[in-house]
Amino acid sequence: MSRGARILVVEDEAMVAMLIEDTLNDAGFKVLGPAATVAEAMAVLDAERPAGAVLDLNLGGETSAPVADRLAAEGVLFLICSGYGASGVPPAHVGRPVLPKPYDPGELLRTMRRLLAR
Amino acid sequence: MSIRVHLVLFVMLAVVPAFALAWLAALEGAAAVTSERLRGLREASALVAAQTRDGEVALPPPASRAWLATVIGPEGQVLAGDAGFAESLSALFADLAANRPDLLRAEGATLTGGGPDGRSWRFALTPLPGGGGFFAVAAMPEAAVAAPLEANVVTLLLSGGGVLFGTSLLIALHAARRLGGPIAEVERAARAFARGDQAVPPAGSGVGEVDALAETLARAAGERLAREAERLALAARLEMVLATTGDAVLALDGGGKVIYLNRQAAAMLPAGSRPAGRPAAELWPAGPVPGLVEKVTTAGGRARATGFDTDQGRWIEAEALRDADGITLFLRDVTQARALEEALRAGQARLQAVLDHLPIGVLLVCADGRLEFANRHAAELLGEPLDAGRALAADLRTAALAEALAADGSARGETWIRRRGGEDVLLRFAAAPLPASAGGARATVVAVTDLSEERRAADALRESELRFRTLAEAVPQIVWSAAPEGAIDYVNPRFAEFTGLSVPSEAAPGGAATHPEDRDQARAAWTRALASGEPFVSEYRLRGAGGEWRWFAAQALPAREPGGRITRWIGAATDVTDLIAARFALENQVMAEAAARQAAVAAAEALAASEERFRRFAEASPDVLWIADGPGRRYDYVSPAFERIWGASRGELLANPGLWAASIHADDRARVAEARGEGSDAPFAGFDCEYRILRADGQERWIREIGFPVLDAAGRIARRGGFARDVTAAKQAEERQTLLIAELNHRVKNTLATVQSLALQTARSLATPSDPLRRFLAEFQARLLALSRAHDILTARTWSGAMLDEVVAAALSPWRSAEPGAKPRIEVEGGPPVWLPPKAVLGLSLGLHELATNALKHGSLTVPAGRVLLAWTSEPEQGVRLHWAERGGPPPKPPEHQGFGTRLLQRGLPGELGPGSTVAVTYLPEGFEAEIRFRAAAAPP
């Protein structure tokens, strides 16, 4: 239940990002970002290693796969949000928790907590 | 020589050996004396040698000895002993030393040499003990050594010889007197005997041999007398014989001159001729006589000759015998006999000729079985040349023949004999005795004829008949035999077996067994054949024993004897029913085959037309049509579209079928191969797959290929066929669509998420969060999420629709994914598969959400034990009845006012679910129930 755990949010849709942010913050997490592009996400990761991440696959046309790879490389656990559902997940990251849009906030929190508990 | 001479010789002979023996004895005696004396000499010498000491020797006084002795040295010098003969000894010794040194060394040697008196002396040497070449020599005169021989010999000879001689002489004289006399007498008597006088045998002489001789002589004389008398008697008889004989007999001397001739001989001579002393050859110059006489004279012995005497005009047979005394000549007038003989011979020849020309064998056999005569035919029959006089071989004399010959009666019979050459021949013989000839033995004449041919012919005929019968009985045809006029005399068992009739005459063509329709024709043909002698041919039906009619082809041929006359008819009838049926069937078959052929031609034409149609079709089609062989290894046909789509020529593909597979994109190859069933043993069942190809020019194309097996009439895969369509455009469109839809879905999701966020943000921006607000947010969010989940399903199926169970699962997921392991509170019993169009999916999702929400808020799910049961069933006309039943909760009560949920369910949902849909809710005491009815859509393929 790591309160205050820093979570990186990568999402290009502002409203959606707001939703995630509010949900996580209300739950006691600290949101890093949200990063709307790969570059922004990388910049955050350059600065610090978050405890977890929420990653949207489609960032305005570009895929967030590099970020996913980086997160995996750094051992940061993350969950994938996708409008495409499970089918859009890059092969390397099949197996990570996927949350379809629109998100059930409760589901989001549960998943995040489960993730961080590992 | 006379006895006396013999005796003298005898005496001399006896004397000579005696003298010789006496001589030898004398010699022996003399020699013995000599050697004795020599031994004495050697002893003397040895004695002297022994007595010699230091060159001195003491000798006995000379008068007491016969010898002289001395001792000599190596050079022959005299050292001691008797003097007097030293010089001669020296000379001898020197000579010996020079020439015969060995003698000097030999012990006991004696030498002969000259003595002191000049005569020959004998010396004996003995080497002195001590050697050194010193010898002791003893010597004696030779005369003293050698025994006087001559005196002895002469005495002996004279004495001995004289005795012997005297004795012998006495013996001789005695013998002469005793033997000589009688022998001389015998001699006298013999001489007288020889002269022819009466020999007077001498009186007994007392000497046995002489007496025997005299007796023999006397006997001989007596015999001679007797013989003389005999001779005279014989001569007289001979005289008489010669006088009476018919032959002319002459006695000739060695030179051929007539000594004696008898009366007949004289008669043969011309009157007045004086034959005595003249040569017989002269007396009968013309004729055989001279030649014969000559022959006998030179060759001796006996000879005969017959010749014609031209002087006498008669045939003379002359015989001459030569003996020591002379020649005896016999002459005979054989003129008449000869003529007779000639006549006889002529007659015999004629007879022979007649007999030889007879076609019958004639034999004349004597009583003893010897053949007297056989004619040519007999010889031929018996197989061997038959000479007169030979005994008939035992095998010729068969019992019958022998009996006939023995019985001396006439006999007839038949007998087998073995000819020379091994074959047997049958003879008929007739024997009859010949009347006994005068003085001759009886004979039998036998006539023989050969029966073999007759027999053979008869046997052949019988055998032929037997063969015919056997054949006739063996063959499957009906065989008959008829007499020349047509009467059936034999029919084989086949006739009776078939017709059941046993009377042969019924077998005649046109008989009772013949079919009425065929009877006349058969009978007429038979009659015609019998009359003309031409072969009979006809076909007619005969009735079998079971009543069935069968066709028979009949033929008959005449058998003729050598002259051409018909002896019998042989006929045969063959069952040709099957043949006729077969012929009919064959005709039908031929027609059927002709029809089949026509059909085949038509089919070929149709096929050609069809081929043409197909070709046009294939060429017009924008898709590739291909036909491959059964195993799918080789393309039999590829339509022109291939060239457009693949950008390669058809010829290339036909030549290299692998070209097609090679053009498939590497990533798709495995999938396509599997779809095609390559590498699988299962029979080809067809395939339908899409794949990319890489053209030679580098372009990529999507191909949809469908392949299918083409079965032959037996159901085996004869070929494969298929279509290949260029679906690149469609595929691209599909891809675009997919992308579009995905994008759209993403957009929509994002929009929904944005809406969700907006709601949240809006609520947040209001100053105080309140319960109703929170409630609103929660419910709003939940509805939105339900909608979103429905969206997800639809997107996954590209908005074609979804299955009811999916929709249910998605809509109710929040209530069902509770603690793991716990039983879900909403139990979905499920139902048959139902397909919902997109509108219905969305509507139902929201509807179910409402139901669940209500259940949680007001219904059975308000209590932990509360449950919801959801199930659906099929209804006729594609109807579906979904049933929501809440149980285990408080009794529901209908709401006072319609909430959104109720409105959605009762107003909105039916519209979403399509025409004919209904939603009915009931508030039962056990729980709220909702029944949703709608029509399902047809699922997409």
PDB file of N, CA and C in Angstrom, chain B residues 686-726:
ATOM      1  N   GLY B 686      -8.604 -30.561 -50.328  1.00  0.00           N
ATOM      2  CA  GLY B 686      -8.866 -29.183 -50.763  1.00  0.00           C
ATOM      3  C   GLY B 686      -8.320 -28.198 -49.757  1.00  0.00           C
ATOM      4  N   PHE B 687      -8.265 -26.934 -50.116  1.00  0.00           N
ATOM      5  CA  PHE B 687      -7.785 -25.897 -49.210  1.00  0.00           C
ATOM      6  C   PHE B 687      -8.305 -24.542 -49.647  1.00  0.00           C
ATOM      7  N   ASP B 688      -8.198 -23.632 -48.744  1.00  0.00           N
ATOM      8  CA  ASP B 688      -8.635 -22.243 -49.001  1.00  0.00           C
ATOM      9  C   ASP B 688      -7.743 -21.384 -48.158  1.00  0.00           C
ATOM     10  N   CYS B 689      -6.829 -20.673 -48.797  1.00  0.00           N
ATOM     11  CA  CYS B 689      -5.965 -19.844 -47.965  1.00  0.00           C
ATOM     12  C   CYS B 689      -5.546 -18.595 -48.708  1.00  0.00           C
ATOM     13  N   GLU B 690      -5.126 -17.646 -47.917  1.00  0.00           N
ATOM     14  CA  GLU B 690      -4.660 -16.389 -48.497  1.00  0.00           C
ATOM     15  C   GLU B 690      -3.199 -16.252 -48.177  1.00  0.00           C
ATOM     16  N   TYR B 691      -2.473 -15.725 -49.105  1.00  0.00           N
ATOM     17  CA  TYR B 691      -1.047 -15.545 -48.860  1.00  0.00           C
ATOM     18  C   TYR B 691      -0.513 -14.497 -49.809  1.00  0.00           C
ATOM     19  N   ARG B 692       0.689 -14.092 -49.488  1.00  0.00           N
ATOM     20  CA  ARG B 692       1.314 -13.093 -50.342  1.00  0.00           C
ATOM     21  C   ARG B 692       2.256 -13.800 -51.314  1.00  0.00           C
ATOM     22  N   ILE B 693       2.362 -13.226 -52.486  1.00  0.00           N
ATOM     23  CA  ILE B 693       3.387 -13.722 -53.412  1.00  0.00           C
ATOM     24  C   ILE B 693       4.306 -12.568 -53.759  1.00  0.00           C
ATOM     25  N   LEU B 694       5.514 -12.972 -54.152  1.00  0.00           N
ATOM     26  CA  LEU B 694       6.507 -11.991 -54.573  1.00  0.00           C
ATOM     27  C   LEU B 694       6.716 -12.200 -56.060  1.00  0.00           C
ATOM     28  N   ARG B 695       6.292 -11.220 -56.857  1.00  0.00           N
ATOM     29  CA  ARG B 695       6.458 -11.382 -58.291  1.00  0.00           C
ATOM     30  C   ARG B 695       7.914 -11.216 -58.675  1.00  0.00           C
ATOM     31  N   ALA B 696       8.204 -11.657 -59.900  1.00  0.00           N
ATOM     32  CA  ALA B 696       9.576 -11.524 -60.398  1.00  0.00           C
ATOM     33  C   ALA B 696      10.015 -10.079 -60.429  1.00  0.00           C
ATOM     34  N   ASP B 697       9.039  -9.153 -60.659  1.00  0.00           N
ATOM     35  CA  ASP B 697       9.443  -7.747 -60.714  1.00  0.00           C
ATOM     36  C   ASP B 697       9.460  -7.107 -59.342  1.00  0.00           C
ATOM     37  N   GLY B 698       9.285  -7.926 -58.318  1.00  0.00           N
ATOM     38  CA  GLY B 698       9.402  -7.408 -56.960  1.00  0.00           C
ATOM     39  C   GLY B 698       8.096  -7.017 -56.309  1.00  0.00           C
ATOM     40  N   GLN B 699       7.023  -6.938 -57.090  1.00  0.00           N
ATOM     41  CA  GLN B 699       5.749  -6.552 -56.509  1.00  0.00           C
ATOM     42  C   GLN B 699       5.214  -7.655 -55.617  1.00  0.00           C
ATOM     43  N   GLU B 700       4.524  -7.179 -54.581  1.00  0.00           N
ATOM     44  CA  GLU B 700       3.907  -8.140 -53.675  1.00  0.00           C
ATOM     45  C   GLU B 700       2.422  -8.138 -53.948  1.00  0.00           C
ATOM     46  N   ARG B 701       1.818  -9.312 -53.912  1.00  0.00           N
ATOM     47  CA  ARG B 701       0.399  -9.421 -54.168  1.00  0.00           C
ATOM     48  C   ARG B 701      -0.219 -10.363 -53.159  1.00  0.00           C
ATOM     49  N   TRP B 702      -1.451 -10.066 -52.786  1.00  0.00           N
ATOM     50  CA  TRP B 702      -2.205 -11.000 -51.950  1.00  0.00           C
ATOM     51  C   TRP B 702      -3.004 -11.909 -52.860  1.00  0.00           C
ATOM     52  N   ILE B 703      -2.911 -13.179 -52.583  1.00  0.00           N
ATOM     53  CA  ILE B 703      -3.610 -14.149 -53.395  1.00  0.00           C
ATOM     54  C   ILE B 703      -4.543 -14.923 -52.482  1.00  0.00           C
ATOM     55  N   ARG B 704      -5.768 -15.119 -52.946  1.00  0.00           N
ATOM     56  CA  ARG B 704      -6.643 -16.057 -52.259  1.00  0.00           C
ATOM     57  C   ARG B 704      -6.751 -17.292 -53.158  1.00  0.00           C
ATOM     58  N   GLU B 705      -6.300 -18.398 -52.656  1.00  0.00           N
ATOM     59  CA  GLU B 705      -6.318 -19.617 -53.484  1.00  0.00           C
ATOM     60  C   GLU B 705      -7.241 -20.650 -52.890  1.00  0.00           C
ATOM     61  N   ILE B 706      -8.041 -21.240 -53.772  1.00  0.00           N
ATOM     62  CA  ILE B 706      -8.936 -22.332 -53.360  1.00  0.00           C
ATOM     63  C   ILE B 706      -8.575 -23.547 -54.217  1.00  0.00           C
ATOM     64  N   GLY B 707      -8.296 -24.649 -53.563  1.00  0.00           N
ATOM     65  CA  GLY B 707      -7.992 -25.879 -54.300  1.00  0.00           C
ATOM     66  C   GLY B 707      -8.980 -26.962 -53.918  1.00  0.00           C
ATOM     67  N   PHE B 708      -9.257 -27.859 -54.816  1.00  0.00           N
ATOM     68  CA  PHE B 708     -10.206 -28.931 -54.526  1.00  0.00           C
ATOM     69  C   PHE B 708      -9.806 -30.163 -55.343  1.00  0.00           C
ATOM     70  N   PRO B 709     -10.121 -31.360 -54.795  1.00  0.00           N
ATOM     71  CA  PRO B 709      -9.814 -32.589 -55.542  1.00  0.00           C
ATOM     72  C   PRO B 709     -10.871 -32.843 -56.590  1.00  0.00           C
ATOM     73  N   VAL B 710     -10.461 -33.429 -57.707  1.00  0.00           N
ATOM     74  CA  VAL B 710     -11.390 -33.830 -58.756  1.00  0.00           C
ATOM     75  C   VAL B 710     -11.398 -35.358 -58.763  1.00  0.00           C
ATOM     76  N   LEU B 711     -12.574 -35.917 -58.470  1.00  0.00           N
ATOM     77  CA  LEU B 711     -12.646 -37.371 -58.348  1.00  0.00           C
ATOM     78  C   LEU B 711     -13.051 -37.998 -59.668  1.00  0.00           C
ATOM     79  N   ASP B 712     -12.563 -39.229 -59.886  1.00  0.00           N
ATOM     80  CA  ASP B 712     -13.005 -39.959 -61.070  1.00  0.00           C
ATOM     81  C   ASP B 712     -14.247 -40.773 -60.721  1.00  0.00           C
ATOM     82  N   ALA B 713     -14.700 -41.558 -61.680  1.00  0.00           N
ATOM     83  CA  ALA B 713     -15.938 -42.303 -61.475  1.00  0.00           C
ATOM     84  C   ALA B 713     -15.831 -43.261 -60.292  1.00  0.00           C
ATOM     85  N   ALA B 714     -14.652 -43.719 -60.010  1.00  0.00           N
ATOM     86  CA  ALA B 714     -14.500 -44.662 -58.908  1.00  0.00           C
ATOM     87  C   ALA B 714     -14.309 -43.979 -57.575  1.00  0.00           C
ATOM     88  N   GLY B 715     -14.271 -42.643 -57.583  1.00  0.00           N
ATOM     89  CA  GLY B 715     -14.109 -41.929 -56.329  1.00  0.00           C
ATOM     90  C   GLY B 715     -12.666 -41.661 -55.959  1.00  0.00           C
ATOM     91  N   ARG B 716     -11.769 -42.028 -56.830  1.00  0.00           N
ATOM     92  CA  ARG B 716     -10.365 -41.753 -56.543  1.00  0.00           C
ATOM     93  C   ARG B 716     -10.028 -40.349 -57.031  1.00  0.00           C
ATOM     94  N   ILE B 717      -9.030 -39.766 -56.406  1.00  0.00           N
ATOM     95  CA  ILE B 717      -8.615 -38.431 -56.814  1.00  0.00           C
ATOM     96  C   ILE B 717      -7.900 -38.547 -58.145  1.00  0.00           C
ATOM     97  N   ALA B 718      -8.547 -38.036 -59.204  1.00  0.00           N
ATOM     98  CA  ALA B 718      -7.951 -38.117 -60.524  1.00  0.00           C
ATOM     99  C   ALA B 718      -7.098 -36.895 -60.804  1.00  0.00           C
ATOM    100  N   ARG B 719      -7.562 -35.804 -60.317  1.00  0.00           N
ATOM    101  CA  ARG B 719      -6.884 -34.528 -60.570  1.00  0.00           C
ATOM    102  C   ARG B 719      -7.126 -33.579 -59.405  1.00  0.00           C
ATOM    103  N   ARG B 720      -6.427 -32.464 -59.497  1.00  0.00           N
ATOM    104  CA  ARG B 720      -6.742 -31.369 -58.571  1.00  0.00           C
ATOM    105  C   ARG B 720      -7.063 -30.150 -59.398  1.00  0.00           C
ATOM    106  N   GLY B 721      -7.946 -29.352 -58.860  1.00  0.00           N
ATOM    107  CA  GLY B 721      -8.273 -28.105 -59.560  1.00  0.00           C
ATOM    108  C   GLY B 721      -8.267 -26.955 -58.577  1.00  0.00           C
ATOM    109  N   GLY B 722      -8.251 -25.766 -59.093  1.00  0.00           N
ATOM    110  CA  GLY B 722      -8.270 -24.630 -58.152  1.00  0.00           C
ATOM    111  C   GLY B 722      -8.396 -23.289 -58.831  1.00  0.00           C
ATOM    112  N   PHE B 723      -8.662 -22.283 -57.985  1.00  0.00           N
ATOM    113  CA  PHE B 723      -8.730 -20.881 -58.450  1.00  0.00           C
ATOM    114  C   PHE B 723      -7.776 -20.064 -57.604  1.00  0.00           C
ATOM    115  N   ALA B 724      -7.226 -19.104 -58.215  1.00  0.00           N
ATOM    116  CA  ALA B 724      -6.388 -18.169 -57.438  1.00  0.00           C
ATOM    117  C   ALA B 724      -6.798 -16.761 -57.854  1.00  0.00           C
ATOM    118  N   ARG B 725      -7.169 -15.968 -56.869  1.00  0.00           N
ATOM    119  CA  ARG B 725      -7.649 -14.600 -57.161  1.00  0.00           C
ATOM    120  C   ARG B 725      -6.687 -13.599 -56.557  1.00  0.00           C
ATOM    121  N   ASP B 726      -6.472 -12.570 -57.338  1.00  0.00           N
ATOM    122  CA  ASP B 726      -5.639 -11.477 -56.849  1.00  0.00           C
ATOM    123  C   ASP B 726      -6.504 -10.624 -55.934  1.00  0.00           C
TER     124      ASP B 726
END
